Tab-separated table of C-alpha atoms in Angstrom:
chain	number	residue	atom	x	y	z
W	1	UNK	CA	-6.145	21.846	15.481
W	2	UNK	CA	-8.615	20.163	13.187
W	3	UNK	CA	-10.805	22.144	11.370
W	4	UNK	CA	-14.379	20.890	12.724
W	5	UNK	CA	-16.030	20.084	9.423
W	6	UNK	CA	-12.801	17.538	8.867
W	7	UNK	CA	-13.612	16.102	12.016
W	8	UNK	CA	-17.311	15.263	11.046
W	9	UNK	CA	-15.485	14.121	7.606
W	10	UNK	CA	-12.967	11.362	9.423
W	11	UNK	CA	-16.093	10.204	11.765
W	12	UNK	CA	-18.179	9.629	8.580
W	13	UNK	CA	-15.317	7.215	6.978
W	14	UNK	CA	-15.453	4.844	9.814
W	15	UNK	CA	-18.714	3.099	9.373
W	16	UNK	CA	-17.409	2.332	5.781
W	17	UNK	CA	-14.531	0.666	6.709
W	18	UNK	CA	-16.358	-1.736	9.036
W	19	UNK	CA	-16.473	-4.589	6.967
W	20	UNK	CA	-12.542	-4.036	6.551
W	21	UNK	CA	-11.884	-4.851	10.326
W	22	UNK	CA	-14.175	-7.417	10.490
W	23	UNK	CA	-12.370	-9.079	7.574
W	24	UNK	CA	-8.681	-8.662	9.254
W	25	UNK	CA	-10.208	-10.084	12.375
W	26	UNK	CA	-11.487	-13.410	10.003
W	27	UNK	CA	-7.984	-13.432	9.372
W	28	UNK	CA	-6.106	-13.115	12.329
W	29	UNK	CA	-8.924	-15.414	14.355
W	30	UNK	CA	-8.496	-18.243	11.406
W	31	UNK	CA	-4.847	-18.081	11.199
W	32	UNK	CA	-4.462	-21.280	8.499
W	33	UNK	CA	-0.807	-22.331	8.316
W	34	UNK	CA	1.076	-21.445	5.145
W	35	UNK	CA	2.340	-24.442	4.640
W	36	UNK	CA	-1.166	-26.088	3.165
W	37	UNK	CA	-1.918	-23.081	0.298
W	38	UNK	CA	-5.380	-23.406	-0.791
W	39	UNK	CA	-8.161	-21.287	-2.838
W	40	UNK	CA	-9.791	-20.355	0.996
W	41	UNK	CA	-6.459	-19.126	2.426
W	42	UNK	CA	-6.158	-17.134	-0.681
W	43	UNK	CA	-9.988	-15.763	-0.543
W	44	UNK	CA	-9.517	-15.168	3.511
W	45	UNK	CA	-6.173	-13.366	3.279
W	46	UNK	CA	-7.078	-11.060	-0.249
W	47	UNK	CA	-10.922	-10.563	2.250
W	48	UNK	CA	-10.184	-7.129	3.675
W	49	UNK	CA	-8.368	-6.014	0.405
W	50	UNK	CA	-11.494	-6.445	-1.024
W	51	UNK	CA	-13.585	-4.410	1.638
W	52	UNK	CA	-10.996	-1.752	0.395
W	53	UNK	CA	-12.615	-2.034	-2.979
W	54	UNK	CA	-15.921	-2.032	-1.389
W	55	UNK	CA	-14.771	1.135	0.891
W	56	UNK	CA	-13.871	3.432	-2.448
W	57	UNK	CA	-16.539	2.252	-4.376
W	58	UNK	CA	-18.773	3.194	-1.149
W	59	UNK	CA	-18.309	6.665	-2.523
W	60	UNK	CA	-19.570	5.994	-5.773
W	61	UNK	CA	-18.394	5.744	-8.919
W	62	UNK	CA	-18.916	8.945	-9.890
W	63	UNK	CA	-16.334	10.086	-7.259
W	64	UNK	CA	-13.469	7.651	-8.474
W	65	UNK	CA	-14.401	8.452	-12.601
W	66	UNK	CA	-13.591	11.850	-11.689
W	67	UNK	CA	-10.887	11.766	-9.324
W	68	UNK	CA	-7.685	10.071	-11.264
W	69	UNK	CA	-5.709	9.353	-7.827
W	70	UNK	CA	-8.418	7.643	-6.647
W	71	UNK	CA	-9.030	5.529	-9.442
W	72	UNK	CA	-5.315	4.603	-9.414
W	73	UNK	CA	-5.277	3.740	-5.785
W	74	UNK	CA	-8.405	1.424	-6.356
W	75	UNK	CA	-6.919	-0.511	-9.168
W	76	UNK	CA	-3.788	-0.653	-6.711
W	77	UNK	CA	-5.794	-2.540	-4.413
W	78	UNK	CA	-6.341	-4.825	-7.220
W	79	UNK	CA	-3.513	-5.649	-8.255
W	80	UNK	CA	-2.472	-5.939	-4.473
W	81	UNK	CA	-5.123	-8.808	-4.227
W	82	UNK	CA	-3.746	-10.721	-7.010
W	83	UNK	CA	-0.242	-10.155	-5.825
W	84	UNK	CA	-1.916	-11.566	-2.241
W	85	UNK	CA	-3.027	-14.603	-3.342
W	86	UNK	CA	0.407	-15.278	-5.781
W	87	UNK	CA	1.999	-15.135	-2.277
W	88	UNK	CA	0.162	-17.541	-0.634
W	89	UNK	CA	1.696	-20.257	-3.314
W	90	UNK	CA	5.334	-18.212	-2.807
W	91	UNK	CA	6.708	-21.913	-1.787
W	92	UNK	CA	5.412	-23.679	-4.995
W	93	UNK	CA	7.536	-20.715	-7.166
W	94	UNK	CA	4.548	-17.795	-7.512
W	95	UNK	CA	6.567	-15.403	-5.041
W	96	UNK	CA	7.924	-13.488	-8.154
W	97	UNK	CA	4.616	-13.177	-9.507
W	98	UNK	CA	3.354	-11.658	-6.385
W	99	UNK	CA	6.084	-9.216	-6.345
W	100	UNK	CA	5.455	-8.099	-10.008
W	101	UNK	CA	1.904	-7.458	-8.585
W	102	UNK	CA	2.760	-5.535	-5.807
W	103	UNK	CA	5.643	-3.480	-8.498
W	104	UNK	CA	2.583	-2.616	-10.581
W	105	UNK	CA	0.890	-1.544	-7.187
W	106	UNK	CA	3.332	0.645	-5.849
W	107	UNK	CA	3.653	2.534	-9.735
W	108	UNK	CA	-0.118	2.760	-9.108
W	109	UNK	CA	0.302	4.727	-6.098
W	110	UNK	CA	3.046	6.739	-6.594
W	111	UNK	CA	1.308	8.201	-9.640
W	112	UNK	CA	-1.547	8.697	-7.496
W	113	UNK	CA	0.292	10.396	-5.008
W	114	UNK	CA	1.565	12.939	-7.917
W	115	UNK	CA	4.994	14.948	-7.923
W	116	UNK	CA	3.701	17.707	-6.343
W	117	UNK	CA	5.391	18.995	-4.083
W	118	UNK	CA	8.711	17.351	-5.160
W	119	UNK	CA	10.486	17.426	-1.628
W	120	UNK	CA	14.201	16.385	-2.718
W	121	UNK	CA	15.545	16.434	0.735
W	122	UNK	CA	12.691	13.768	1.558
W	123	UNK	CA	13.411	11.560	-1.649
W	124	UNK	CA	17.190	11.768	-0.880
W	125	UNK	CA	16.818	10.374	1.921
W	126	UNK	CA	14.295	7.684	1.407
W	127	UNK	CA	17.252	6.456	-1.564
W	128	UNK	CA	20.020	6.389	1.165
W	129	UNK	CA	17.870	4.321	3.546
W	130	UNK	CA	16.953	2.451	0.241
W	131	UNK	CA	20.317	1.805	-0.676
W	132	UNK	CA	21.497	1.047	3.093
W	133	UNK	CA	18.703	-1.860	2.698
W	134	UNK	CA	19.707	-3.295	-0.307
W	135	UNK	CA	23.338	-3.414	1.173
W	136	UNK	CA	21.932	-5.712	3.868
W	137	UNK	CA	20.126	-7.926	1.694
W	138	UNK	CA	22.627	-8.146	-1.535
W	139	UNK	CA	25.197	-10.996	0.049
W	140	UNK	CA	21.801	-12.731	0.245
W	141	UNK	CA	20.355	-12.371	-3.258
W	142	UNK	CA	21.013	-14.446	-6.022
W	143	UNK	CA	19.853	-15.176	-9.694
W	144	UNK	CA	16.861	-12.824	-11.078
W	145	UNK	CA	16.572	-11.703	-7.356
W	146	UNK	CA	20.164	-9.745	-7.191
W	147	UNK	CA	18.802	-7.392	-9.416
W	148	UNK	CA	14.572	-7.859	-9.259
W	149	UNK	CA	14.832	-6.767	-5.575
W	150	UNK	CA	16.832	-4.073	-6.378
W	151	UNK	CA	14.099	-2.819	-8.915
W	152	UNK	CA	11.573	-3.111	-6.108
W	153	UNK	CA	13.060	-1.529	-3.365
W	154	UNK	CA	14.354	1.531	-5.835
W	155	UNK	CA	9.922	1.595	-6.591
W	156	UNK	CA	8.688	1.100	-2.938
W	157	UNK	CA	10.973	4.200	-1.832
W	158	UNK	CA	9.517	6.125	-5.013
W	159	UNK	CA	5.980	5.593	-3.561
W	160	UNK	CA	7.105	6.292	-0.059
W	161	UNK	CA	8.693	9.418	-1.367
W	162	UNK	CA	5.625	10.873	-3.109
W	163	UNK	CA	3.446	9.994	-0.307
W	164	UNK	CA	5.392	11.902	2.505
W	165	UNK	CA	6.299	14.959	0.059
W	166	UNK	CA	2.788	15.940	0.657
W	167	UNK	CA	2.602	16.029	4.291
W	168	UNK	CA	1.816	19.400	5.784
W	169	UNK	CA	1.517	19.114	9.238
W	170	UNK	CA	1.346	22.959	9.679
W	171	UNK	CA	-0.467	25.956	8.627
W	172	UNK	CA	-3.556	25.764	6.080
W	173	UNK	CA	-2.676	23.144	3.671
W	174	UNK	CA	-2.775	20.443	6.282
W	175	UNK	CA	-5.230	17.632	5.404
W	176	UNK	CA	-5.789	14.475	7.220
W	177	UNK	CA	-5.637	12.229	3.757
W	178	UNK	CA	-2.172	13.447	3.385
W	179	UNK	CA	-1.065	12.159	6.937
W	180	UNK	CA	-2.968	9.074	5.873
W	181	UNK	CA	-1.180	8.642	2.813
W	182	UNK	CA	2.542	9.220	4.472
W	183	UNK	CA	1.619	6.570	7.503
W	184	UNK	CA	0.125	4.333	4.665
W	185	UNK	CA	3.973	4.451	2.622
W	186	UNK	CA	6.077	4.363	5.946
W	187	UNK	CA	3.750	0.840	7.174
W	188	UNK	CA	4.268	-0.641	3.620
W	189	UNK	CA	7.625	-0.233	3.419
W	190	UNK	CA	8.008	-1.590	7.008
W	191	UNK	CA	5.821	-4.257	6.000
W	192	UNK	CA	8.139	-5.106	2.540
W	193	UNK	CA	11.615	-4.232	4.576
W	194	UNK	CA	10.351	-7.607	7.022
W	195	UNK	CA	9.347	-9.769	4.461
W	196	UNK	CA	13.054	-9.162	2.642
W	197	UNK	CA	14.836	-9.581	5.544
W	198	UNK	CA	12.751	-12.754	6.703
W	199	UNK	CA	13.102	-14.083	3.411
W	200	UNK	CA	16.305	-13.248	2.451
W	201	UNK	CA	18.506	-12.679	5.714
W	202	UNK	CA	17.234	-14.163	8.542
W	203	UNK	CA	14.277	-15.633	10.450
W	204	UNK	CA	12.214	-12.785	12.106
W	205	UNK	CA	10.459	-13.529	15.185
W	206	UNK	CA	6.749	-13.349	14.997
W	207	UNK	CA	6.878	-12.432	11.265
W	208	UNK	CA	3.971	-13.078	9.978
W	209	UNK	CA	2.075	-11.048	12.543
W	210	UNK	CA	3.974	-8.010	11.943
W	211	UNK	CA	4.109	-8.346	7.814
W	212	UNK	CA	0.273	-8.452	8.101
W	213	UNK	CA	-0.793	-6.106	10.383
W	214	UNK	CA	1.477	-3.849	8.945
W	215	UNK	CA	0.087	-4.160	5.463
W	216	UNK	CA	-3.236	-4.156	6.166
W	217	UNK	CA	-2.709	-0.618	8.470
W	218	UNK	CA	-0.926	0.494	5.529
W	219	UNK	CA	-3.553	-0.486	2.611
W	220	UNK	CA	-6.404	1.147	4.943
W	221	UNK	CA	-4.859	4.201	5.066
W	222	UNK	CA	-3.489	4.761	1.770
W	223	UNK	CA	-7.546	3.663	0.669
W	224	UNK	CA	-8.504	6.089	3.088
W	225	UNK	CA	-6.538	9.275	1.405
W	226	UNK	CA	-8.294	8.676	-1.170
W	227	UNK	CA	-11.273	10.204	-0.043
W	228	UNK	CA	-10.044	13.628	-0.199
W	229	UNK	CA	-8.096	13.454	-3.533
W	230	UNK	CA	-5.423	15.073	-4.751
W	231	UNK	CA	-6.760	16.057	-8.297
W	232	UNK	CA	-10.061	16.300	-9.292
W	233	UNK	CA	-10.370	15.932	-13.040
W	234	UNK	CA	-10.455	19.374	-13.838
W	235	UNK	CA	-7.358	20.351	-12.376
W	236	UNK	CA	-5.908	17.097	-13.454
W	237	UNK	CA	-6.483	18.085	-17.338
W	238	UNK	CA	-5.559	21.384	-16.556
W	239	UNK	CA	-2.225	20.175	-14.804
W	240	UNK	CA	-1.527	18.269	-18.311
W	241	UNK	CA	-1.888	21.219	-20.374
W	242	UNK	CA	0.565	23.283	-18.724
């Protein structure tokens, strides 16, 4: 069961992240059409990405100058609003900008995450379903995207990796920003496996639905294990010395 005080500590994030669902909702309720890209299509989708910023900084930044993972995961919302708005000119030849964003991002995270624990049996298999993916899109690649896709599926599953090798859903160690970190990977690299295969492979129903709930779910949570960091910057110097 939850420890109480971690209770009173998920209640307190909510009010914070407000502005967040109020922004996805602008979204959703607007819905303008891809096909006529402009600066307020850019500034409504990037919106709740940058309640996210306004969510860590909530916190002050105090908190995110001396918490490393944090700061990482802000500046990976960052770069996830640039790659954003690249995306929404993907048509007029920008979508390989976006994804170099969203590489950047998911380095960014990872490293937040840390390699600690290292959970091999969890990374070997987030490179087999990795590979298995690849296989699906490769007949479908070519050009710089054969091997550029490649590169970013091989990252995503790195990030996914370090984010689930600190679950512990058991026993003392268990903290909610670690199950919010985990369910922030997994919803990414839904979000990321739809886009390839809608892109690449096939047309998927509803697509653009499902790519954008799922990556704003998985942003918001992956903001919100931030709050309880990993590494405060003690232990984080300490960790480097060793």
């Amino acid at each position: 069961m939850l420890p109480l005080s971690r209770v009173f500590q998920v209640k307190s994030e909510g009010p914070k992240l407000v502005p967040f669902f109020k922004a996805t909702c602008v979204y959703f309720v607007l819905w303008l059409p891809l096909s006529s890209p402009s600066w307020v299509s850019a500034l409504i989708k990037c919106l709740p990405i940058f309640c996210l910023w306004l969510f860590l900084l909530a916190h002050g930044l105090g908190f995110l100058l001396t918490h490393p993972s944090a700061t990482r995961i802000f500046v990976g919302l960052v770069f996830s609003a640039i790659g954003d708005a690249f995306l929404i000119w993907q048509d007029q030849g920008y979508f390989l900008h976006g994804l170099l964003m969203f590489a950047v991002t998911h380095m960014l995270y990872a490293s937040a995450f840390g390699m600690r624990p290292l959970a091999l049996r969890t990374g070997l298999l987030i490179a087999v379903l990795a590979v298995l993916c690849y296989a699906v899109f490769y007949p479908n690649l070519t050009g710089a995207f054969t091997y550029l896709v490649g590169v970013y599926m091989a990252l995503v599953g790195f990030m996914g990796w370090r984010a689930m090798a600190g679950l512990h859903l058991v026993g003392a160690a268990w903290r909610w920003t670690e199950l919010a970190a985990g369910g922030g990977a997994l919803l990414f690299m839904v979000s990321d496996l739809t886009i390839g295969l809608d892109k690449f492979c096939f047309p998927v129903p509803y697509s653009r639905v499902f790519i954008m709930s799922t990556y704003y779910a998985a942003q918001m949570l992956i903001a919100l294990s931030a709050v309880e960091s990993r590494e405060p910057v003690e232990d984080y110097r300490l960790s480097k010395a060793k």
